[in-house]
Structures are given as C-alpha cells and as structure tokens.
Tab-separated table of C-alpha atoms and ligand atoms in Angstrom:
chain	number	residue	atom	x	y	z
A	1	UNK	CA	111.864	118.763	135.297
A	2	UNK	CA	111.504	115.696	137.204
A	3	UNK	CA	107.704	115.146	137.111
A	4	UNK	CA	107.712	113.180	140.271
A	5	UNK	CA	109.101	115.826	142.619
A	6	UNK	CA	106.358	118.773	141.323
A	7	UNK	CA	103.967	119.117	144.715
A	8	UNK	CA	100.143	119.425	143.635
A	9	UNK	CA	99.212	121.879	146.081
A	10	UNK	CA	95.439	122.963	145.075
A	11	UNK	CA	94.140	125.512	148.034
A	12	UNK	CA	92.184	124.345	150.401
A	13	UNK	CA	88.311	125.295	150.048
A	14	UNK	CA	85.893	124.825	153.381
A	15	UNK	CA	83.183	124.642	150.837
A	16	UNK	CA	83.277	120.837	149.184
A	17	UNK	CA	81.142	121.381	146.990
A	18	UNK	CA	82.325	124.253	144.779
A	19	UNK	CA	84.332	122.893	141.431
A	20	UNK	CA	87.751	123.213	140.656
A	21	UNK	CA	88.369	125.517	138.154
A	22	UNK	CA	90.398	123.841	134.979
A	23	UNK	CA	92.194	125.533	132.017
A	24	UNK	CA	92.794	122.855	129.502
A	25	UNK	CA	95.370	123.959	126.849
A	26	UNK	CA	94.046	121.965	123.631
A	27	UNK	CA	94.099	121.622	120.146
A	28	UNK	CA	94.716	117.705	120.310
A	29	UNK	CA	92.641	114.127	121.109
A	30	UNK	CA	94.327	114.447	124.127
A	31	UNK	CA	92.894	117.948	125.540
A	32	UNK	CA	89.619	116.698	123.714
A	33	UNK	CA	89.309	113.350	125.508
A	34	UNK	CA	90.079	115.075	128.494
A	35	UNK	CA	87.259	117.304	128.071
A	36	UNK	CA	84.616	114.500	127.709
A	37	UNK	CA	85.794	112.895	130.939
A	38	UNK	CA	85.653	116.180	133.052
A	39	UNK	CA	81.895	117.181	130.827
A	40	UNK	CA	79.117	116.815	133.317
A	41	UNK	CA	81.645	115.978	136.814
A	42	UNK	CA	80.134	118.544	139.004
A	43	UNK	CA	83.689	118.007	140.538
A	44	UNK	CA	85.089	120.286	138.102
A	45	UNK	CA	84.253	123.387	135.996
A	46	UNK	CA	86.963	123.267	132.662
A	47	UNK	CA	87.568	124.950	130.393
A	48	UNK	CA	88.943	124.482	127.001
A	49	UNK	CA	91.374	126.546	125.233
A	50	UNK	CA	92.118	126.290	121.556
A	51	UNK	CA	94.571	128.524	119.858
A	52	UNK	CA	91.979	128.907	116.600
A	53	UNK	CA	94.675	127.596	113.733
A	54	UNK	CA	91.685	125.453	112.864
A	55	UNK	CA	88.361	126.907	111.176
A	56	UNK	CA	86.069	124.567	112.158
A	57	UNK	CA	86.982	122.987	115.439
A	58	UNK	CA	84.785	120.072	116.603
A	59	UNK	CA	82.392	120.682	119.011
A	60	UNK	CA	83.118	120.070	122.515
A	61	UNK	CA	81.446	119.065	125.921
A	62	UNK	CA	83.131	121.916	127.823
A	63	UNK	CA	83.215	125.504	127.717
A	64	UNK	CA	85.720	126.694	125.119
A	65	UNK	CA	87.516	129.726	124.121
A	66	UNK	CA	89.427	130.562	121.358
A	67	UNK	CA	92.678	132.534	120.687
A	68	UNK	CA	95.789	133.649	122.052
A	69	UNK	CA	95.871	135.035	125.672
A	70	UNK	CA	99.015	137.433	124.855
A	71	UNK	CA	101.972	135.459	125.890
A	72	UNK	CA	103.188	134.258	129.784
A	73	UNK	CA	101.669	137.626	131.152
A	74	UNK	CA	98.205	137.130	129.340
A	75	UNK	CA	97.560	133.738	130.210
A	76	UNK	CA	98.718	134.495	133.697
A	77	UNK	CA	96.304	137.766	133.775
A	78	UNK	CA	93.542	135.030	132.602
A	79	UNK	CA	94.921	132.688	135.444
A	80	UNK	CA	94.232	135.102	138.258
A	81	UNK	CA	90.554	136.927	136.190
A	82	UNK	CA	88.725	133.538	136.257
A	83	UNK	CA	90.646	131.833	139.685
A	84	UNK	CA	91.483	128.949	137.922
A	85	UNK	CA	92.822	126.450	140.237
A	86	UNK	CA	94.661	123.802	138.157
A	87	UNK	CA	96.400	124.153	134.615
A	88	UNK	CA	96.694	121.391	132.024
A	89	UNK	CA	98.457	121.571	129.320
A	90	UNK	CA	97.486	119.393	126.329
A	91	UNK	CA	98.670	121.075	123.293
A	92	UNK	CA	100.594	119.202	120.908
A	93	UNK	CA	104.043	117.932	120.972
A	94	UNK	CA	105.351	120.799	118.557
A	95	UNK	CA	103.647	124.272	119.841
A	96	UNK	CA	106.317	124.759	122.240
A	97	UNK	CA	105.605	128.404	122.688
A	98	UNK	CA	101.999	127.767	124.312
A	99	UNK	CA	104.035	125.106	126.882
A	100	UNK	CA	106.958	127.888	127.158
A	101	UNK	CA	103.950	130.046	128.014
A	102	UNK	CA	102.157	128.097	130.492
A	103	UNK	CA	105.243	127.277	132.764
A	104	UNK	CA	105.798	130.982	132.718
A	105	UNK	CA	102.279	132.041	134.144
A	106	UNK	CA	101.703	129.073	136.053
A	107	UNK	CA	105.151	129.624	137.678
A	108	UNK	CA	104.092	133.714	137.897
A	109	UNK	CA	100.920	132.862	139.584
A	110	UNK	CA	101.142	129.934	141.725
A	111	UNK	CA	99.093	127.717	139.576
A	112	UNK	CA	99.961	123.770	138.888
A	113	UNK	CA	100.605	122.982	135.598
A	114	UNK	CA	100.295	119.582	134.701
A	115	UNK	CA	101.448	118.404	130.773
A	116	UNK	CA	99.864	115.342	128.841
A	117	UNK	CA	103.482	114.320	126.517
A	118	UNK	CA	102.553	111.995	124.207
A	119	UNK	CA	105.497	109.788	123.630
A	120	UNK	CA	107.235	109.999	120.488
A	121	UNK	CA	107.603	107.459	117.747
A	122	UNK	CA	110.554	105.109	117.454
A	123	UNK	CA	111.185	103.281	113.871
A	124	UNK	CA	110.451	99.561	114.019
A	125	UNK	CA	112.503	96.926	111.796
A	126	UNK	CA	111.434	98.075	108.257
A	127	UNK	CA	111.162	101.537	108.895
A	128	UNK	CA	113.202	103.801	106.574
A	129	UNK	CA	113.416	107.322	108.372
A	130	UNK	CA	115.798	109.827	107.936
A	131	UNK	CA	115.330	112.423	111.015
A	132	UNK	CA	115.904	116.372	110.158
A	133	UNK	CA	115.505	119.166	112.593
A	134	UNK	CA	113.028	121.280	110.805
A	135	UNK	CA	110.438	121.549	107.546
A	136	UNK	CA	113.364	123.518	105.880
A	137	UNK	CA	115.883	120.527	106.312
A	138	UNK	CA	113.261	117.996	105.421
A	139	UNK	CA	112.711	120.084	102.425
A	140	UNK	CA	116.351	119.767	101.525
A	141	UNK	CA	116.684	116.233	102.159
A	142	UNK	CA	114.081	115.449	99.763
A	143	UNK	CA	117.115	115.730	97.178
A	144	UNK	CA	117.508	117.302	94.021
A	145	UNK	CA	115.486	115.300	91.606
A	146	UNK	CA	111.519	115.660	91.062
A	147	UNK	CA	109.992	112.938	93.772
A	148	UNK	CA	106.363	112.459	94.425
A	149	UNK	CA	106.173	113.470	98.194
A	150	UNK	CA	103.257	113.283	100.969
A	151	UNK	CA	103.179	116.023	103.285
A	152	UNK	CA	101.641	115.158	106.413
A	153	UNK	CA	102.165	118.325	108.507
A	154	UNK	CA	99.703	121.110	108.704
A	155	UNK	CA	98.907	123.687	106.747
A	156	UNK	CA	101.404	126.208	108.385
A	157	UNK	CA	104.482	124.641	107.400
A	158	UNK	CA	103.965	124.113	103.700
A	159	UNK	CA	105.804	127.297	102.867
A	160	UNK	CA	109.042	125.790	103.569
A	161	UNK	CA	108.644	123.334	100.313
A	162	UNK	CA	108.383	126.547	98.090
A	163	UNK	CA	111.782	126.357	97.837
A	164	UNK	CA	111.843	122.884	96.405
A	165	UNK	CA	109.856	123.214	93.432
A	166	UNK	CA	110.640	120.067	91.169
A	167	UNK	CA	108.868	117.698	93.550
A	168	UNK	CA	104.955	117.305	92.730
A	169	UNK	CA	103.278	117.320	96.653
A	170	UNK	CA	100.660	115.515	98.278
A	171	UNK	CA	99.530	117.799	101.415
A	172	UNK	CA	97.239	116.467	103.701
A	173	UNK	CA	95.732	119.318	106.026
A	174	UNK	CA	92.217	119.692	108.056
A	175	UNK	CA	91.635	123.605	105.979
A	176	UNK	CA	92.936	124.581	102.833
A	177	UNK	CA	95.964	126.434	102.610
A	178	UNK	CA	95.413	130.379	103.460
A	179	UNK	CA	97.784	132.831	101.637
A	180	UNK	CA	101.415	131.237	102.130
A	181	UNK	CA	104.065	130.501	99.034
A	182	UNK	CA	103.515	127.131	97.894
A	183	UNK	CA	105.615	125.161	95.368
A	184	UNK	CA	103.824	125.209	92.499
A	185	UNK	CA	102.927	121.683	91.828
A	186	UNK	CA	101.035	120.923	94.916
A	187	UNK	CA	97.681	118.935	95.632
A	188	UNK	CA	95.349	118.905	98.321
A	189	UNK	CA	93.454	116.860	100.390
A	190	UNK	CA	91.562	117.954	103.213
A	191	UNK	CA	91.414	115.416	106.369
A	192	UNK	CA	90.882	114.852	109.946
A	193	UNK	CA	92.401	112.183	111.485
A	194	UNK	CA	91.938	109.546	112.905
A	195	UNK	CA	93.225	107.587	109.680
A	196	UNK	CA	93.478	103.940	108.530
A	197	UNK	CA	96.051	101.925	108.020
A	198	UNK	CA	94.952	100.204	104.737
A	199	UNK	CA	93.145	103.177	103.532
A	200	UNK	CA	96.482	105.400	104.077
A	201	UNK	CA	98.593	102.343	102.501
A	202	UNK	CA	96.056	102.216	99.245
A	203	UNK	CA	96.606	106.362	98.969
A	204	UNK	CA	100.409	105.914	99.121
A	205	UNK	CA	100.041	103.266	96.630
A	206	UNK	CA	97.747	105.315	94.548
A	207	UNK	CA	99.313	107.952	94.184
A	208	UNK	CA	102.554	106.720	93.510
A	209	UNK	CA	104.230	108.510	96.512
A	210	UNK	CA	107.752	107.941	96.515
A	211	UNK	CA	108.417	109.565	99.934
A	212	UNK	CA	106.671	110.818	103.066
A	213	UNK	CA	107.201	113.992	105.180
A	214	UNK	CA	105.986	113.720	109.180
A	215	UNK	CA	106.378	115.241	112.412
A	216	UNK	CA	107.009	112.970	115.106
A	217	UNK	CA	103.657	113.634	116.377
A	218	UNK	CA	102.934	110.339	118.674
A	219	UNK	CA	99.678	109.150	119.297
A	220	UNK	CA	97.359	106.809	117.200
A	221	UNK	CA	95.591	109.232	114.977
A	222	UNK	CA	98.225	109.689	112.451
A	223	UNK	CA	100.914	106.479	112.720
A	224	UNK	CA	99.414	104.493	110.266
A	225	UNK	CA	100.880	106.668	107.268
A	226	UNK	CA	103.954	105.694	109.026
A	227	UNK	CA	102.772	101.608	109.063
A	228	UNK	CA	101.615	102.090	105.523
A	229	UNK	CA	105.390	103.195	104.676
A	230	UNK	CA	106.854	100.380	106.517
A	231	UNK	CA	104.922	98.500	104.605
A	232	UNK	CA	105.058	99.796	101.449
A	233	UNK	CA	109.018	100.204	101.963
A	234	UNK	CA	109.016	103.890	101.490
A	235	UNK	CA	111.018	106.084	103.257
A	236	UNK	CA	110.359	108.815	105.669
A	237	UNK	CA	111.586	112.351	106.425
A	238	UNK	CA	110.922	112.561	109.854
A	239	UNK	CA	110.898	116.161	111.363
A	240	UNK	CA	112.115	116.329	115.014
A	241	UNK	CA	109.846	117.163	117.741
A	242	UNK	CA	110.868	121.081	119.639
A	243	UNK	CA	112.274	121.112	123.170
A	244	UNK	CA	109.003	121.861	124.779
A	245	UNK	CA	108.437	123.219	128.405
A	246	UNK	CA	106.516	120.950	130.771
A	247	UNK	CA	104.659	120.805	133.778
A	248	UNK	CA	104.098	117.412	136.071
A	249	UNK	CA	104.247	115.239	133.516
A	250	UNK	CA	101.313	113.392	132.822
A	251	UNK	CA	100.755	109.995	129.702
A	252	UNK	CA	97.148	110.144	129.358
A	253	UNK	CA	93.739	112.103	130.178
A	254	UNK	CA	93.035	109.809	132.349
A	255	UNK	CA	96.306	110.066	134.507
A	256	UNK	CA	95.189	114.266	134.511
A	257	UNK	CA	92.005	113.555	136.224
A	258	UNK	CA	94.182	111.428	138.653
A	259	UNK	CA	96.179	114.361	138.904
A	260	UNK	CA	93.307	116.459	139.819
A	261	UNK	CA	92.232	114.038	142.603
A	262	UNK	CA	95.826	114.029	144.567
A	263	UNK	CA	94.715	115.886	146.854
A	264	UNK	CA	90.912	115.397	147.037
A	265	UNK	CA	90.568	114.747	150.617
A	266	UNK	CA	86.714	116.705	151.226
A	267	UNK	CA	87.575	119.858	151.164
A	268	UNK	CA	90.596	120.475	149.187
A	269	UNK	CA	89.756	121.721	146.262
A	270	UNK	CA	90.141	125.294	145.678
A	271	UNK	CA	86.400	127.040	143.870
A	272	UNK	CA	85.720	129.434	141.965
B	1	NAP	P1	102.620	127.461	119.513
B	1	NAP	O1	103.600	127.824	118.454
B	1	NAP	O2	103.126	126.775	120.723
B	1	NAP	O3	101.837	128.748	120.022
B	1	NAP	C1	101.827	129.980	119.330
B	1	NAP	C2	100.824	130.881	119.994
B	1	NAP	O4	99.496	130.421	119.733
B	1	NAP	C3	100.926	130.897	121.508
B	1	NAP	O5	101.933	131.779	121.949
B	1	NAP	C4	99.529	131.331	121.896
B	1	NAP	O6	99.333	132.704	121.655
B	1	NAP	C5	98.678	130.615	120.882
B	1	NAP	N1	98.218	129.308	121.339
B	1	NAP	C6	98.742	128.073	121.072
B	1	NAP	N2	98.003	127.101	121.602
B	1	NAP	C7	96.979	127.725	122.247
B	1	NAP	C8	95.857	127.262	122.977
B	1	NAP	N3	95.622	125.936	123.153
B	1	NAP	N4	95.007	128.182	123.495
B	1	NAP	C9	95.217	129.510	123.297
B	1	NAP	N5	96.259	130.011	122.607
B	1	NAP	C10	97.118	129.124	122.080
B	1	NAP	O7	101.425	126.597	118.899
B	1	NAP	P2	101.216	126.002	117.420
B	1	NAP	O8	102.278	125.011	117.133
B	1	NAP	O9	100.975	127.147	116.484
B	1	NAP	O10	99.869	125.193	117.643
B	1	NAP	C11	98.650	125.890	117.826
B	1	NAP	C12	97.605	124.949	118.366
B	1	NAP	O11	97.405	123.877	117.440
B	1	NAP	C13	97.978	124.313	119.696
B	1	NAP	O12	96.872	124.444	120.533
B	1	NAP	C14	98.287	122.872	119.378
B	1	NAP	O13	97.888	121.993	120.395
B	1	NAP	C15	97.497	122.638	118.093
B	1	NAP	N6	98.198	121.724	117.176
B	1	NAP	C16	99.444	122.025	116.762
B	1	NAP	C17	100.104	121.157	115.911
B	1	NAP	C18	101.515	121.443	115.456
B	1	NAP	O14	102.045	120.628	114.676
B	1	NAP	N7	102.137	122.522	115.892
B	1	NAP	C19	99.472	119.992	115.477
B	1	NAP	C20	98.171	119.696	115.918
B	1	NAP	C21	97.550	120.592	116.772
B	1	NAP	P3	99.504	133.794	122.821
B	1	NAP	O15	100.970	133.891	123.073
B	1	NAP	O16	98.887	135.024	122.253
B	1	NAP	O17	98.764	133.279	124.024
C-alpha cells in the first residue's frame, strides 16, 4: 500500500474539546512509547491493546485491555462499541495476523489505520547471517552435529527445536516456557529487553555459544546480541520477518501522534 496516498479522514466533531478515541495495537516499545506520549493529552483518550502472550506486562499510562477481540469481525464489533476514531497498529513485525486483522475491520468500518514498521535489520561487514524462512528451517540449518545455540525468539516458537535434539540451547524468553515439546537439553533465562551490548557479548562468550538464532525484529532493544556476534565472529540464523498487512505507514510514535494531528484544524476530531 503506498502509505502516502492513504487519506486521514477523522469526522468532523463541532465539539473541540471532546478526545479522539485511539486503539493502540501493542505488545512492543513502540505501542508502549506511544502510550506515554498520548498519557495525560486531554487531546486524546487511548487505549492500549495487548494480546496477553506475556504474564506480567509492564504497567502502562493508558487504559489497557487484554486479549483477543475474535478476529477482523471482533475487533471491528469493538471499533464501532467504543467509537473509536483512529486505529494504530503497533504490534510487532512478526504477528501478522493482528495487522491482517486490523486492515480488515478498519477497512469494514471506516476507521484509519495507521502502522508503526520498524525497519528491519541489514548485516554490516562482519556479520555472518544465514537467512531461513521460518523456526523450522532455522532449526534445520543449525546442522547435524551437537552446537551450543542461543535462542533469542520467544517462548512460542521453541517447539520447533524439539526436533533437533543434539544441540544443547540457550533460550532467552520474558516467562518460562508453558507446556510445549522442548529438546531436551535446553536452558533458560528469563529477560526483558532492552539488552547490552557488552553484557550480551560476555554471555555469548560465557557460555560458549557457537551460534545464534533471531528474528529480524528491528529496533534497539534486542540488536546488540546481533553486535555481540559480529563481534565475537559468530554466526547467525536469521529468521525472516512475515508479509504483514499495513495501514499508513508510520517510523516512529512520534510520527503517529503527527498522524493524529493531520487534520487537527479546531474542530476535527471525531469524540467519543
Ligand atoms: P499474531 O499471530 O499476529 O496474532 C494472533 C492473535 O492474537 C490475533 O489474531 C489476535 O487474536 C491476538 N492479538 C495479537 N496481538 C494483539 C493485540 N495487540 N491486542 C489484542 N489481541 C491481539 O500475534 P503474535 O505474533 O502471537 O503476537 C502477539 C502479541 O505479542 C502482539 O501484540 C505482538 O505485538 C507481541 N509480540 C510479538 C512478537 C513476535 O515475535 N510475534 C514479539 C514481541 C511482541 P484475535 O484474532 O482473537 O483478535
């Protein structure tokens, strides 16, 4: 879709100073960041939706719910219940069915859907990646003989190293593993990001990690594992990122609140 021919066409309200109503599709620094600069704007009323994969979210400034809304026609039945005006989608670059979702039911119901894409990694001189479609194929391209492998990827994904059992795994997740198969030598540490660059080099180094498994997530939070390969010279199995559906496209919270003033002549926002 080409993000500079999407019209942002909020209805018009004859009463300034009611808020525009703001879904916020989250689960990422993004959606989060966004939240803190709409918190306390009486320009807005947003809230934030988080899909509940983790157990203890961190708090946030903004009203939040949590869980699925039942595919396109659920979110677009939430759409129309609470009037909201403006859609932004901030979830992360690999839950494409949330995005699929959101152009759906903003498309059903007439609501503009603007998506914060984080731009995707590129390898720099030194970097060693070998780029696989999915966990499965990175779990394959780890080879045949035992290696001592970092799994950077979420919890839910883990399942597809059962079938690669000689390796001995380092998997870095936010909660501990719920009931999926796991290969049987596997060790975990629990972490939030954002991470360190020296710190993530001296765990590589400590624990003698001969390779390291990554989504192509983007962002800040999580590259240094991929500096602290470069620099370590070890190689990486980078997963691809999902075609994933897309609004107005939008780089950065900040552009979203932009977005939100297009049209902000007095009077223009739609309320609740
Ligand atoms: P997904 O495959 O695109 O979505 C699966 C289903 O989860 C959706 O159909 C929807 O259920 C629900 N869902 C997803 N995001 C939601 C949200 N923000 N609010 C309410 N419902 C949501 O998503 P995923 O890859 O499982 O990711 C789930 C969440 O974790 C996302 O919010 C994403 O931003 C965050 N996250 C994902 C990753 C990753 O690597 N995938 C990494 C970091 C953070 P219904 O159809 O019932 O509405």
């Amino acid at each position: 879709m080409d993000s500079q021919r999407v019209p942002v066409q909020f209805a018009r309200s004859p009463v300034m100073a009611i808020p525009l109503r703001v879904l916020i599709l989250g689960g990422t620094t993004e959606a989060s960041s966004l939240a803190r600069l709409l918190a306390g704007d009486p320009r807005f009323a947003a809230t934030l939706s988080l899909a509940g994969r983790t157990l203890t979210p961190m708090p946030q400034p903004i009203a939040t719910r949590i869980g699925g809304f039942g595919g396109a026609e659920g979110l677009a039945q939430f759409l129309r219940a609470q009037s909201v005006a403006a859609v932004v989608d901030a979830t992360h670059p690999y839950a494409d069915q949330i995005s699929a979702n959101a152009v759906a039911a903003c498309a059903r119901t007439g609501v503009p859907l603007a998506s914060i894409v984080r731009a995707a990694w590129h390898p720099l001189p030194g970097d060693i990646w070998q780029n696989v479609p999915t966990a499965e194929a990175a779990a394959i391209a780890l080879g045949q003989l035992p290696r001592r492998v970092f799994l950077s990827l979420g919890r839910l994904e883990l399942h597809a190293f059962a079938p690669a059992p000689q390796h001995h795994y380092i998997a870095r997740t936010i909660d501990p593993p719920q009931q999926v198969t796991l290969p049987p030598d596997i060790f975990f540490l629990q972490a939030r990001g954002p991470f360190d660059r020296a710190a993530e080099a001296k765990l590589l180094r400590d624990e003698k990690i001969d390779v390291v498994v990554s989504k192509n997530s983007g962002g800040g939070a999580t590259y240094p594992k991929i500096e602290a390969a470069r620099e370590l010279g070890l190689p990486v199995v980078m997963i691809a990122r999902p075609d994933k559906p897309a609004g107005h496209i939008l780089r950065s919270p900040e552009e979203a609140v932009a977005w939100f003033g297009h049209e902000r002549a007095p009077g223009s926002l739609r309320g609740v």
